[in-house]
Coordinates of C-alpha atoms and ligand atoms in Angstrom, one line a residue:
X1 CA 14.6 -82.5 -31.8
X2 CA 17.8 -82.1 -34.0
X3 CA 20.7 -80.1 -32.9
X4 CA 22.0 -77.8 -35.4
X5 CA 25.1 -78.8 -37.5
X6 CA 27.2 -76.1 -36.3
X7 CA 27.6 -74.3 -33.2
X8 CA 29.6 -70.1 -32.2
X9 CA 32.5 -70.3 -29.8
X10 CA 33.7 -67.6 -28.7
X11 CA 37.4 -67.3 -27.5
X12 CA 37.8 -65.1 -24.8
X13 CA 40.5 -62.9 -23.6
X14 CA 40.5 -62.5 -27.4
X15 CA 36.9 -61.6 -28.0
X16 CA 36.9 -64.0 -31.5
X17 CA 33.7 -65.6 -32.1
X18 CA 33.6 -68.7 -34.4
X19 CA 30.9 -70.8 -35.9
X20 CA 32.1 -74.4 -35.9
X21 CA 31.0 -78.1 -36.6
X22 CA 29.2 -79.8 -33.6
X23 CA 31.8 -82.1 -32.1
X24 CA 34.8 -80.8 -32.6
X25 CA 37.7 -80.3 -29.9
X26 CA 38.1 -76.8 -28.9
X27 CA 41.9 -77.5 -30.3
X28 CA 40.6 -77.5 -33.3
X29 CA 38.4 -75.0 -32.9
X30 CA 41.4 -73.1 -31.6
X31 CA 42.7 -73.5 -35.3
X32 CA 39.9 -72.1 -36.9
X33 CA 39.7 -69.2 -34.6
X34 CA 42.9 -68.4 -36.3
X35 CA 44.0 -68.1 -32.7
X36 CA 46.9 -70.8 -30.7
X37 CA 47.2 -72.7 -27.4
X38 CA 50.3 -74.1 -25.9
X39 CA 50.4 -78.1 -26.6
X40 CA 53.6 -80.5 -26.5
X41 CA 52.0 -83.8 -27.3
X42 CA 50.5 -82.6 -30.2
X43 CA 46.7 -82.8 -28.9
X44 CA 46.8 -86.4 -28.4
X45 CA 46.1 -85.9 -24.5
X46 CA 49.5 -86.6 -22.6
X47 CA 51.1 -83.3 -21.3
X48 CA 48.4 -80.7 -19.9
X49 CA 49.3 -77.2 -21.6
X50 CA 46.1 -77.1 -23.3
X51 CA 44.4 -76.2 -20.2
X52 CA 40.8 -73.8 -21.2
X53 CA 37.8 -72.8 -18.7
X54 CA 34.5 -73.6 -20.2
X55 CA 31.5 -71.4 -18.7
X56 CA 28.9 -73.6 -19.7
X57 CA 30.1 -77.2 -18.7
X58 CA 27.0 -78.5 -20.8
X59 CA 28.0 -77.0 -23.7
X60 CA 30.8 -79.4 -24.1
X61 CA 31.1 -83.3 -23.7
X62 CA 32.0 -85.5 -20.7
X63 CA 35.5 -85.2 -18.3
X64 CA 37.4 -87.8 -19.9
X65 CA 39.7 -90.2 -18.2
X66 CA 42.6 -88.9 -19.8
X67 CA 41.7 -85.4 -18.5
X68 CA 40.5 -86.8 -14.8
X69 CA 44.2 -88.3 -14.8
X70 CA 45.9 -84.9 -15.8
X71 CA 43.8 -82.1 -13.9
X72 CA 43.1 -82.3 -10.2
X73 CA 39.2 -82.4 -8.7
X74 CA 39.8 -78.5 -8.4
X75 CA 40.4 -77.8 -12.2
X76 CA 38.0 -80.4 -12.8
X77 CA 35.4 -78.5 -10.1
X78 CA 36.1 -74.4 -11.7
X79 CA 36.0 -75.9 -15.4
X80 CA 39.2 -76.6 -16.2
X81 CA 38.8 -78.9 -19.3
X82 CA 41.5 -80.3 -21.8
X83 CA 41.3 -78.1 -25.2
X84 CA 42.1 -81.9 -26.9
X85 CA 40.2 -83.8 -25.0
X86 CA 37.0 -81.8 -24.8
X87 CA 34.1 -81.9 -28.1
X88 CA 31.5 -78.8 -28.1
X89 CA 28.2 -79.8 -28.6
X90 CA 26.7 -76.3 -28.4
X91 CA 27.1 -72.6 -28.2
X92 CA 29.8 -71.7 -25.5
X93 CA 32.2 -69.9 -24.3
X94 CA 36.3 -71.3 -23.9
X95 CA 38.5 -69.0 -21.7
X96 CA 42.0 -69.6 -22.5
X97 CA 44.0 -68.8 -19.5
X98 CA 47.4 -66.5 -19.6
X99 CA 48.9 -70.3 -18.7
X100 CA 47.4 -72.0 -21.9
X101 CA 48.1 -69.1 -24.6
X102 CA 51.1 -68.9 -26.9
X103 CA 51.6 -65.2 -26.9
X104 CA 53.7 -63.0 -27.8
X105 CA 57.5 -64.3 -27.6
X106 CA 60.0 -61.9 -27.1
X107 CA 61.4 -63.5 -30.1
X108 CA 65.8 -63.2 -30.2
X109 CA 66.4 -61.6 -34.0
X110 CA 69.7 -60.5 -34.5
X111 CA 72.8 -62.1 -33.5
X112 CA 76.8 -61.4 -34.0
X113 CA 78.1 -61.7 -37.4
X114 CA 81.5 -62.2 -39.4
X115 CA 81.8 -59.3 -41.7
X116 CA 81.7 -60.7 -45.7
X117 CA 82.7 -59.4 -48.8
X118 CA 79.5 -58.2 -50.6
X119 CA 79.2 -60.6 -53.7
X120 CA 75.4 -61.6 -54.1
X121 CA 74.3 -64.3 -56.1
X122 CA 71.8 -62.3 -57.7
X123 CA 72.9 -59.5 -59.5
X124 CA 71.0 -57.2 -61.9
X125 CA 72.2 -55.4 -65.1
X126 CA 70.3 -52.6 -67.1
X127 CA 70.9 -53.0 -71.0
X128 CA 70.0 -50.4 -73.9
X129 CA 69.7 -53.2 -76.2
X130 CA 70.0 -51.6 -80.4
X131 CA 67.2 -52.7 -81.6
X132 CA 67.2 -54.8 -84.9
X133 CA 67.9 -53.7 -88.4
X134 CA 68.2 -55.4 -92.3
X135 CA 72.1 -53.9 -91.3
X136 CA 72.3 -56.1 -88.2
X137 CA 69.4 -59.0 -88.3
X138 CA 71.4 -61.0 -85.5
X139 CA 68.5 -63.4 -83.4
X140 CA 67.2 -61.3 -79.8
X141 CA 69.0 -63.5 -77.7
X142 CA 71.8 -63.1 -79.3
X143 CA 71.9 -59.3 -79.1
X144 CA 70.8 -59.4 -75.9
X145 CA 73.3 -61.8 -74.2
X146 CA 76.1 -59.4 -76.6
X147 CA 75.1 -56.1 -75.1
X148 CA 75.3 -58.0 -71.6
X149 CA 78.5 -59.1 -72.3
X150 CA 79.6 -56.1 -73.3
X151 CA 78.4 -54.3 -69.4
X152 CA 80.0 -57.5 -67.5
X153 CA 83.1 -57.0 -68.9
X154 CA 83.2 -52.6 -68.5
X155 CA 82.2 -54.1 -64.8
X156 CA 84.7 -56.2 -65.1
X157 CA 81.6 -59.2 -64.0
X158 CA 82.9 -61.4 -67.0
X159 CA 82.8 -65.2 -65.8
X160 CA 84.4 -67.8 -67.1
X161 CA 81.5 -69.3 -67.8
X162 CA 79.9 -66.7 -69.4
X163 CA 79.2 -69.5 -72.4
X164 CA 77.1 -71.4 -70.5
X165 CA 74.3 -68.9 -69.8
X166 CA 71.1 -70.9 -69.5
X167 CA 67.6 -69.7 -69.2
X168 CA 64.7 -71.1 -69.3
X169 CA 62.9 -72.2 -71.6
X170 CA 59.5 -70.0 -70.8
X171 CA 61.5 -66.8 -69.9
X172 CA 62.6 -67.7 -73.7
X173 CA 59.0 -67.8 -75.3
X174 CA 58.9 -64.4 -74.0
X175 CA 61.8 -63.0 -74.5
X176 CA 60.8 -61.5 -77.9
X177 CA 57.9 -59.9 -77.0
X178 CA 59.5 -58.5 -73.3
X179 CA 62.3 -57.0 -75.3
X180 CA 60.1 -55.4 -77.6
X181 CA 57.5 -53.8 -75.3
X182 CA 60.0 -52.1 -72.8
X183 CA 61.6 -51.1 -76.4
X184 CA 64.9 -52.5 -75.8
X185 CA 65.2 -50.8 -72.8
X186 CA 65.9 -54.0 -69.7
X187 CA 67.4 -55.0 -66.5
X188 CA 68.6 -58.4 -67.0
X189 CA 67.9 -60.6 -63.6
X190 CA 71.8 -62.7 -63.4
X191 CA 71.9 -65.6 -60.6
X192 CA 75.3 -66.7 -61.5
X193 CA 74.9 -67.9 -65.4
X194 CA 72.1 -68.3 -65.2
X195 CA 69.2 -65.4 -66.9
X196 CA 65.8 -65.0 -64.4
X197 CA 64.1 -62.6 -65.5
X198 CA 64.0 -59.7 -67.9
X199 CA 61.9 -56.7 -66.4
X200 CA 61.2 -53.6 -68.4
X201 CA 63.4 -50.4 -67.7
X202 CA 65.3 -50.2 -65.0
X203 CA 65.5 -51.9 -61.6
X204 CA 69.0 -52.4 -60.8
X205 CA 67.6 -50.8 -57.6
X206 CA 65.1 -53.3 -56.7
X207 CA 67.5 -56.1 -56.2
X208 CA 66.7 -58.4 -53.1
X209 CA 66.5 -61.8 -51.1
X210 CA 65.7 -63.5 -47.4
X211 CA 67.4 -64.7 -44.9
X212 CA 65.0 -67.1 -43.0
X213 CA 66.0 -69.8 -40.1
X214 CA 63.1 -71.6 -39.1
X215 CA 63.5 -73.1 -35.3
X216 CA 61.1 -75.4 -34.1
X217 CA 59.3 -72.8 -32.3
X218 CA 60.1 -68.9 -33.9
X219 CA 60.6 -68.1 -37.8
X220 CA 62.9 -64.9 -38.3
X221 CA 62.8 -63.0 -41.2
X222 CA 65.1 -60.7 -43.2
X223 CA 64.7 -58.9 -45.5
X224 CA 67.7 -58.2 -47.8
X225 CA 69.1 -55.7 -50.1
X226 CA 71.9 -56.9 -52.6
X227 CA 72.7 -54.0 -53.7
X228 CA 74.6 -52.7 -50.3
X229 CA 74.1 -56.0 -48.5
X230 CA 72.0 -54.4 -45.1
X231 CA 68.8 -55.9 -43.9
X232 CA 65.9 -53.8 -44.2
X233 CA 63.5 -55.5 -42.5
X234 CA 62.5 -58.7 -40.2
X235 CA 60.0 -60.1 -39.3
X236 CA 59.3 -62.6 -36.7
X237 CA 56.3 -65.6 -35.8
X238 CA 55.6 -68.5 -33.5
X239 CA 56.1 -71.5 -35.8
X240 CA 52.8 -72.9 -37.2
X241 CA 53.5 -76.3 -36.7
X242 CA 53.6 -75.5 -32.3
X243 CA 50.0 -76.9 -33.1
X244 CA 51.4 -79.8 -33.7
X245 CA 53.3 -80.8 -30.4
X246 CA 55.9 -78.0 -28.9
X247 CA 59.1 -81.0 -29.6
X248 CA 60.1 -81.9 -32.6
X249 CA 59.5 -85.5 -31.6
X250 CA 56.1 -85.2 -31.2
X251 CA 55.9 -83.3 -34.8
X252 CA 57.6 -86.5 -36.3
X253 CA 55.1 -88.4 -35.3
X254 CA 52.4 -86.8 -35.9
X255 CA 53.9 -87.1 -39.8
X256 CA 54.7 -90.1 -39.9
X257 CA 51.2 -91.6 -39.2
X258 CA 50.5 -90.5 -42.5
X259 CA 51.0 -88.5 -45.7
X260 CA 49.3 -86.1 -45.2
X261 CA 49.9 -85.3 -41.9
X262 CA 52.8 -85.0 -42.8
X263 CA 51.8 -82.2 -46.4
X264 CA 49.7 -80.6 -43.6
X265 CA 53.6 -79.7 -42.0
X266 CA 54.5 -78.7 -44.3
X267 CA 52.1 -76.5 -45.8
X268 CA 51.6 -74.9 -42.3
X269 CA 55.2 -73.6 -42.7
X270 CA 55.5 -72.2 -45.7
X271 CA 52.2 -70.7 -45.6
X272 CA 53.2 -69.3 -42.2
X273 CA 56.6 -67.8 -43.7
X274 CA 54.6 -66.8 -46.7
X275 CA 52.6 -64.6 -44.9
X276 CA 55.8 -63.1 -42.6
X277 CA 57.7 -63.1 -45.9
X278 CA 54.3 -60.9 -47.7
X279 CA 54.3 -58.2 -44.6
X280 CA 58.1 -57.6 -44.2
X281 CA 57.9 -57.0 -47.7
X282 CA 54.5 -54.7 -47.1
X283 CA 56.2 -53.1 -44.6
X284 CA 59.7 -52.2 -46.3
X285 CA 57.6 -51.5 -50.0
X286 CA 59.2 -53.8 -51.6
X287 CA 57.9 -56.2 -54.1
X288 CA 57.6 -59.6 -53.7
X289 CA 58.9 -60.5 -57.6
X290 CA 62.1 -58.5 -56.8
X291 CA 62.9 -60.9 -53.9
X292 CA 64.6 -63.7 -55.8
X293 CA 67.0 -65.7 -53.3
X294 CA 66.5 -67.0 -50.0
X295 CA 68.8 -68.5 -48.2
X296 CA 67.0 -70.6 -45.0
X297 CA 68.0 -72.9 -42.0
X298 CA 66.8 -74.8 -39.7
X299 CA 67.4 -77.7 -37.7
X300 CA 67.1 -81.0 -39.7
X301 CA 63.8 -82.0 -39.1
X302 CA 62.1 -78.2 -39.9
X303 CA 64.8 -78.4 -43.1
X304 CA 63.1 -81.5 -44.1
X305 CA 59.5 -80.6 -42.8
X306 CA 59.9 -77.0 -44.5
X307 CA 60.7 -78.8 -48.7
X308 CA 58.3 -81.6 -47.7
X309 CA 61.0 -84.6 -47.5
X310 CA 59.7 -87.4 -46.1
X311 CA 60.9 -87.6 -42.5
X312 CA 60.7 -91.0 -41.4
X313 CA 64.0 -92.3 -41.5
X314 CA 65.6 -89.2 -39.4
X315 CA 62.5 -90.1 -37.0
X316 CA 63.9 -93.5 -36.2
X317 CA 67.3 -94.9 -35.2
X318 CA 70.0 -94.5 -37.1
X319 CA 68.3 -91.4 -37.9
X320 CA 69.8 -90.7 -40.8
X321 CA 68.8 -87.7 -42.9
X322 CA 67.8 -87.4 -46.8
X323 CA 70.3 -85.2 -47.4
X324 CA 73.2 -83.6 -46.1
X325 CA 74.3 -81.4 -48.9
X326 CA 73.6 -77.4 -49.6
X327 CA 70.9 -77.6 -52.1
X328 CA 69.0 -74.9 -54.1
X329 CA 65.8 -75.5 -55.2
X330 CA 63.3 -73.3 -57.4
X331 CA 61.4 -71.5 -55.0
X332 CA 58.2 -72.3 -57.2
X333 CA 58.7 -76.0 -56.1
X334 CA 58.9 -75.4 -52.5
X335 CA 56.0 -72.9 -53.3
X336 CA 57.9 -70.1 -51.2
X337 CA 55.8 -66.5 -53.0
X338 CA 59.0 -64.7 -53.8
X339 CA 60.6 -63.8 -57.9
X340 CA 58.8 -67.0 -59.6
X341 CA 62.2 -67.9 -61.2
X342 CA 64.4 -67.6 -57.7
X343 CA 65.8 -70.0 -55.6
X344 CA 65.5 -71.7 -52.4
X345 CA 69.2 -72.1 -50.5
X346 CA 68.7 -74.3 -48.3
X347 CA 72.9 -74.5 -46.3
X348 CA 74.2 -77.6 -45.5
X349 CA 73.1 -79.8 -42.7
X350 CA 75.9 -82.1 -40.5
X351 CA 73.4 -85.0 -39.2
X352 CA 70.1 -85.9 -37.7
X353 CA 70.9 -84.3 -35.0
X354 CA 73.0 -81.5 -35.9
X355 CA 71.4 -79.2 -38.9
X356 CA 72.1 -76.3 -40.9
X357 CA 70.9 -74.3 -38.0
X358 CA 74.3 -74.9 -36.6
X359 CA 76.6 -74.2 -39.8
X360 CA 75.2 -71.7 -39.5
X361 CA 75.8 -70.6 -35.9
X362 CA 79.1 -71.6 -36.9
X363 CA 79.7 -68.6 -40.0
X364 CA 78.7 -66.2 -37.6
X365 CA 80.2 -66.5 -34.5
X366 CA 83.9 -67.7 -37.1
X367 CA 85.1 -70.7 -34.5
X368 CA 85.6 -72.7 -37.6
X369 CA 88.7 -69.8 -38.5
X370 CA 89.9 -69.3 -35.1
X371 CA 92.9 -70.5 -34.0
X372 CA 92.2 -71.0 -30.3
X373 CA 89.5 -73.3 -28.9
X374 CA 86.2 -72.3 -28.4
X375 CA 83.0 -73.4 -27.5
X376 CA 79.5 -72.9 -28.9
X377 CA 76.2 -73.9 -27.4
X378 CA 73.2 -72.9 -28.5
X379 CA 70.5 -74.2 -26.1
X380 CA 66.8 -74.9 -25.9
X381 CA 64.9 -78.7 -26.0
X382 CA 68.3 -80.5 -27.9
X383 CA 71.4 -79.2 -27.1
X384 CA 73.7 -78.5 -29.5
X385 CA 77.5 -77.9 -28.8
X386 CA 80.4 -77.0 -30.6
X387 CA 83.9 -77.2 -29.5
X388 CA 87.4 -76.7 -31.7
X389 CA 89.2 -74.5 -34.0
X390 CA 90.5 -74.0 -38.0
X391 CA 91.5 -77.4 -37.4
X392 CA 88.4 -79.7 -36.4
X393 CA 85.3 -79.4 -34.9
X394 CA 83.6 -81.8 -32.8
X395 CA 79.7 -81.2 -32.2
X396 CA 77.2 -83.3 -30.4
X397 CA 73.3 -83.4 -29.2
X398 CA 72.5 -83.2 -26.2
X399 CA 68.7 -84.5 -25.3
X400 CA 68.3 -81.6 -22.1
X401 CA 64.3 -81.8 -22.3
X402 CA 62.3 -78.7 -22.6
X403 CA 63.3 -77.7 -18.8
X404 CA 65.1 -74.5 -20.0
X405 CA 62.0 -72.9 -22.4
X406 CA 60.0 -73.8 -19.4
X407 CA 58.3 -77.0 -20.5
X408 CA 57.9 -80.0 -18.2
X409 CA 57.5 -76.8 -15.1
X410 CA 54.8 -76.5 -13.0
X411 CA 54.5 -72.5 -13.6
X412 CA 57.3 -73.0 -16.4
X413 CA 56.4 -71.1 -19.9
X414 CA 58.5 -69.8 -22.2
X415 CA 59.2 -65.6 -22.2
X416 CA 56.1 -63.9 -23.2
X417 CA 54.7 -61.5 -21.5
X418 CA 54.1 -62.1 -17.9
X419 CA 56.9 -64.4 -17.6
X420 CA 59.5 -63.8 -14.6
X421 CA 62.6 -64.0 -16.8
X422 CA 65.1 -63.2 -13.8
X423 CA 64.9 -64.0 -10.0
X424 CA 67.4 -63.2 -7.4
X425 CA 67.3 -64.7 -3.7
X426 CA 68.3 -62.7 -0.4
X427 CA 70.9 -65.5 0.8
X428 CA 70.3 -64.4 4.3
X429 CA 66.2 -63.6 5.0
X430 CA 65.2 -65.5 2.0
X431 CA 63.7 -62.5 0.3
X432 CA 62.8 -63.1 -3.1
X433 CA 62.9 -60.4 -5.8
X434 CA 62.1 -60.6 -9.4
X435 CA 61.8 -59.2 -13.4
X436 CA 59.0 -60.0 -15.6
X437 CA 58.7 -59.9 -19.2
X438 CA 57.6 -56.2 -20.0
X439 CA 57.1 -55.6 -16.7
X440 CA 53.6 -57.4 -16.9
X441 CA 52.2 -59.1 -13.3
X442 CA 54.1 -62.4 -12.6
X443 CA 52.0 -65.6 -15.3
X444 CA 55.0 -67.9 -14.4
X445 CA 58.6 -69.2 -14.7
X446 CA 60.8 -68.8 -17.7
X447 CA 64.2 -71.7 -17.8
X448 CA 66.4 -68.3 -16.6
X449 CA 64.4 -67.7 -13.4
X450 CA 63.9 -71.6 -12.9
X451 CA 67.9 -71.3 -13.1
X452 CA 68.4 -68.9 -10.6
X453 CA 65.5 -70.5 -8.2
X454 CA 68.2 -73.4 -8.2
X455 CA 71.4 -71.4 -7.6
X456 CA 69.7 -69.0 -4.8
X457 CA 68.4 -72.1 -3.2
X458 CA 72.0 -73.8 -3.3
X459 CA 73.7 -70.5 -1.6
X460 CA 70.9 -69.5 0.8
X461 CA 72.2 -73.7 1.7
X462 CA 68.1 -74.3 1.2
X463 CA 68.9 -76.9 -0.9
X464 CA 71.3 -80.0 -0.9
X465 CA 73.9 -81.0 -3.5
X466 CA 71.6 -83.3 -4.2
X467 CA 69.2 -81.1 -5.1
X468 CA 66.8 -81.7 -2.1
X469 CA 64.3 -78.7 -0.9
X470 CA 65.3 -78.4 2.9
X471 CA 62.1 -78.3 4.9
X472 CA 62.7 -75.3 7.5
X473 CA 59.7 -73.9 9.4
X474 CA 61.1 -70.5 9.9
X475 CA 61.9 -70.5 5.9
X476 CA 57.6 -69.2 5.3
X477 CA 58.4 -69.1 1.5
X478 CA 59.2 -73.3 1.8
X479 CA 55.7 -76.0 2.3
X480 CA 54.8 -78.9 1.7
X481 CA 51.5 -79.3 -0.8
X482 CA 50.9 -83.2 -0.1
X483 CA 53.7 -84.7 -0.7
X484 CA 56.0 -82.6 -2.6
X485 CA 57.7 -79.6 -1.1
X486 CA 57.9 -76.4 -2.9
X487 CA 59.3 -72.8 -2.9
X488 CA 57.5 -69.4 -3.5
X489 CA 58.4 -66.8 -5.8
X490 CA 55.7 -64.9 -6.2
X491 CA 52.4 -64.7 -3.6
X492 CA 48.9 -65.0 -5.0
X493 CA 48.5 -61.4 -4.7
X494 CA 51.9 -60.2 -6.5
X495 CA 50.3 -63.0 -9.4
X496 CA 48.4 -62.6 -12.7
X497 CA 46.9 -66.0 -12.6
X498 CA 45.4 -65.9 -9.1
X499 CA 47.7 -68.2 -7.0
X500 CA 51.1 -68.7 -5.8
X501 CA 53.8 -69.3 -8.3
X502 CA 56.7 -71.9 -7.1
X503 CA 59.5 -73.7 -8.1
X504 CA 58.8 -77.8 -7.1
X505 CA 60.8 -80.3 -5.8
X506 CA 60.5 -81.6 -9.0
X507 CA 61.3 -78.1 -11.0
X508 CA 64.3 -79.3 -9.4
X509 CA 64.9 -82.1 -10.9
X510 CA 64.1 -81.6 -13.9
X511 CA 66.7 -78.9 -13.8
X512 CA 69.7 -81.0 -12.8
X513 CA 68.7 -83.5 -15.8
X514 CA 68.7 -80.6 -17.9
X515 CA 71.5 -79.3 -17.0
X516 CA 73.4 -82.1 -16.8
X517 CA 72.7 -83.6 -20.1
X518 CA 74.4 -80.4 -21.1
X519 CA 77.1 -80.2 -19.0
X520 CA 78.0 -84.0 -20.0
X521 CA 77.8 -83.4 -23.4
X522 CA 80.7 -79.7 -23.0
X523 CA 82.9 -82.6 -20.9
X524 CA 83.0 -85.8 -23.5
X525 CA 84.0 -83.0 -25.9
X526 CA 86.5 -81.6 -23.8
X527 CA 87.8 -85.1 -23.1
X528 CA 87.8 -85.6 -26.9
X529 CA 89.3 -82.8 -27.3
X530 CA 91.9 -83.8 -24.8
X531 CA 91.8 -80.1 -23.1
X532 CA 90.2 -78.7 -20.1
X533 CA 87.6 -75.5 -19.0
X534 CA 90.5 -73.3 -18.9
X535 CA 92.0 -73.7 -22.7
X536 CA 88.1 -73.2 -23.4
X537 CA 88.9 -69.0 -24.6
X538 CA 85.2 -69.0 -25.2
X539 CA 82.3 -70.3 -24.8
X540 CA 79.3 -68.9 -26.8
X541 CA 75.5 -69.0 -26.5
X542 CA 73.6 -69.1 -28.8
X543 CA 70.1 -68.7 -29.3
X544 CA 67.2 -66.6 -27.3
X545 CA 67.2 -68.8 -24.0
X546 CA 70.8 -67.5 -23.1
X547 CA 70.1 -64.0 -23.5
X548 CA 68.6 -63.1 -20.3
X549 CA 70.5 -66.7 -18.1
X550 CA 72.6 -65.2 -15.9
X551 CA 76.6 -66.5 -16.1
X552 CA 77.1 -66.8 -12.6
X553 CA 74.2 -69.0 -11.7
X554 CA 74.4 -71.6 -14.6
X555 CA 78.4 -71.3 -13.6
X556 CA 76.7 -71.9 -9.8
X557 CA 74.7 -74.7 -10.5
X558 CA 77.1 -76.3 -12.9
X559 CA 75.1 -75.8 -16.0
X560 CA 78.4 -74.4 -18.0
X561 CA 82.3 -75.8 -17.1
X562 CA 83.6 -73.1 -14.3
X563 CA 86.0 -70.2 -17.2
X564 CA 86.2 -66.8 -16.7
X565 CA 82.8 -65.0 -16.8
X566 CA 84.0 -62.9 -18.9
X567 CA 85.4 -65.4 -21.6
X568 CA 81.2 -66.7 -21.8
X569 CA 79.7 -64.7 -24.7
X570 CA 75.9 -64.8 -26.3
X571 CA 75.5 -64.6 -29.2
X572 CA 72.0 -64.3 -30.1
X573 CA 70.5 -65.6 -33.0
X574 CA 73.3 -66.6 -35.3
X575 CA 71.8 -68.9 -37.3
X576 CA 69.9 -65.9 -39.0
X577 CA 72.8 -64.0 -38.9
X578 CA 75.1 -67.0 -41.2
X579 CA 71.7 -67.9 -42.7
X580 CA 73.0 -63.5 -44.2
X581 CA 76.2 -63.8 -44.1
X582 CA 75.2 -67.0 -46.9
X583 CA 73.0 -64.5 -48.9
X584 CA 74.8 -62.0 -49.1
X585 CA 78.4 -63.6 -50.4
X586 CA 79.1 -66.8 -52.3
X587 CA 82.5 -67.1 -50.9
X588 CA 80.6 -67.3 -47.3
X589 CA 77.6 -70.0 -49.1
X590 CA 81.5 -72.4 -50.6
X591 CA 82.8 -71.8 -46.8
X592 CA 79.7 -74.0 -45.3
X593 CA 80.3 -76.6 -47.5
X594 CA 84.2 -76.5 -45.9
X595 CA 82.5 -75.9 -41.8
X596 CA 80.2 -79.2 -42.7
X597 CA 83.7 -81.3 -43.6
X598 CA 85.0 -79.7 -40.3
X599 CA 82.6 -80.7 -37.7
X600 CA 82.2 -84.3 -36.2
X601 CA 79.2 -85.7 -34.8
X602 CA 79.8 -87.9 -31.8
X603 CA 77.6 -89.4 -30.1
X604 CA 77.0 -89.0 -27.1
X605 CA 75.0 -92.1 -25.7
X606 CA 78.1 -94.3 -27.4
X607 CA 81.1 -92.8 -24.9
X608 CA 81.4 -95.1 -22.3
X609 CA 81.9 -92.4 -19.7
X610 CA 78.5 -91.5 -20.7
X611 CA 76.0 -93.0 -18.2
X612 CA 78.6 -91.5 -15.2
X613 CA 79.2 -88.2 -16.5
X614 CA 75.5 -87.7 -16.6
X615 CA 74.8 -89.5 -12.8
X616 CA 78.1 -87.3 -11.8
X617 CA 76.7 -84.2 -13.7
X618 CA 72.8 -84.2 -12.1
X619 CA 74.3 -83.3 -8.8
X620 CA 74.4 -79.3 -7.5
X621 CA 77.5 -78.0 -9.1
X622 CA 78.6 -81.9 -10.2
X623 CA 79.8 -84.1 -8.0
X624 CA 83.2 -83.9 -8.4
X625 CA 83.3 -80.6 -6.3
X626 CA 87.4 -79.8 -7.8
X627 CA 85.5 -79.0 -11.3
X628 CA 84.2 -76.3 -9.7
X629 CA 86.9 -74.4 -7.4
X630 CA 85.0 -71.9 -6.7
X631 CA 81.7 -72.9 -5.6
X632 CA 83.0 -75.4 -4.0
X633 CA 85.2 -73.0 -1.8
X634 CA 81.5 -71.0 -1.6
X635 CA 79.9 -74.0 -0.6
X636 CA 82.7 -75.2 2.1
X637 CA 82.2 -71.5 3.9
X638 CA 78.0 -71.7 4.4
X639 CA 78.6 -75.2 5.5
X640 CA 80.7 -74.0 8.3
Ligands
FES701 FE1 45.9 -81.8 -25.2 FE2 48.6 -82.3 -24.6 S1 47.1 -82.2 -23.6 S2 47.3 -80.8 -26.3

């Protein structure tokens, strides 16, 4: 008998049921169900992050070779499969375990910012226009402009280019009707020298804009009142492109495969942003038509994908972006659902690896205005490092990998509920205390926790400077599983995943490589500038990751140079803060171009000392212990 074309899948623990075409992968079915599942490889079958449990193994296709390579025999016996490999053949129940869920992540929505004068590009002016008569036969448009000029003059707003006022053909075509229907009582929406809109009655109070930060993993949107310059609504979502890979490279690879893929990535991103705008507008009681501008920042790949720009050359050496300058495009062209004549402004990009979010970070921290040397780090899969002052800023991007975001770590995960975010190891007894996100039962470890574990093990003498975990029979938390040594952070009975949560020798190596990449970037920039850690008066740590890390432990393992701890400042989401500054101030928008010119990009791999620096920095804290005198003192005492 022929099987039915459609099958029903129930996803647990969501209780979500979906009917899908027989034969598609569970990964595809997850999307159709409007859910999300982890993936670092975009469904290529290489990351092993999309594990799901199938209740009835007969309801899905046979186990593939790829799955046999990635999943252990016990996992396979327990019904675990890779969602991107298993195809649904019959009605089934699929359980998404905690480690595979893209949970509600702690998304950092606020950031440090500079005070700026309120000077938005969009202004609204209420006009009471004299009606035409036989004594006054001025044309409708001139009549409106005359009244507008008078009011602008009274308010002291008239710009020198007022003669060049622009209006779209379509709005002009409707102007006679709008003016008469409104009985000559209208509000003109001006954006610099363009009349964007003519609204009935007095709508001066309804003037809004958006600041949007498109991160690789999260999107934050601010709704801003142009009259006051204040944020009246904030909303954030996981970047919906996560389904196509957690890191930028896998998304670029996916987009390069076909034009359809590129449009798909653009579409899911823009749809996600539009849904967020809808939600924030509803919550704040604002009509989307009264949102006239959006300032968008993001890394170079997100910037290009948002605008649907060809990204092939960005993904291939020499990694050239299609455009670096500040852009202003019609919102309608970008498919952004705000006022149909509104605009989207993207801040300038520094280069292929340092995007408009970097410019926004600099604007928000004011690093570019300072006489003193400051450093700014935005830690992620790629870590951007800036070092400089008002005369020049050096920037580079370090391939730090996903370890600090929980990637490539056995029990690694992002800061979702239940993720362990802080760990303290008692140096004498090796007892462990930890703290989880939202205080829930532990289900994995965030990057900040793994840093704490590595620092704790080093402090307790349980690993050496090369990162080797020392096997000590008297320490029950250290054990060998197969060929690998690991440290138990949380015992099975304490966890929410029915197994011990551990940090393995391989995890320690991942952290060593990640921190070495970041330290090397900082050290090469310091060398290029001819300065030492003590010359750096401030280290700003931007981004969500930063807020939970212990500065003491970050220095102890050699992630940050040894500076007085009070010089390190967590500045949160400075990308969104910088975007908001540019939204409400034309001066800042102009400044963003100057910041871009002030920054010189350094290609780390071309520095002759790069390899040596990197290898030396993989040791804990560093092969040259004199760079970390306090840590050296401590370790010397412990060894003796
Ligand atoms: Fe399935 Fe990576 S292995 S998404």
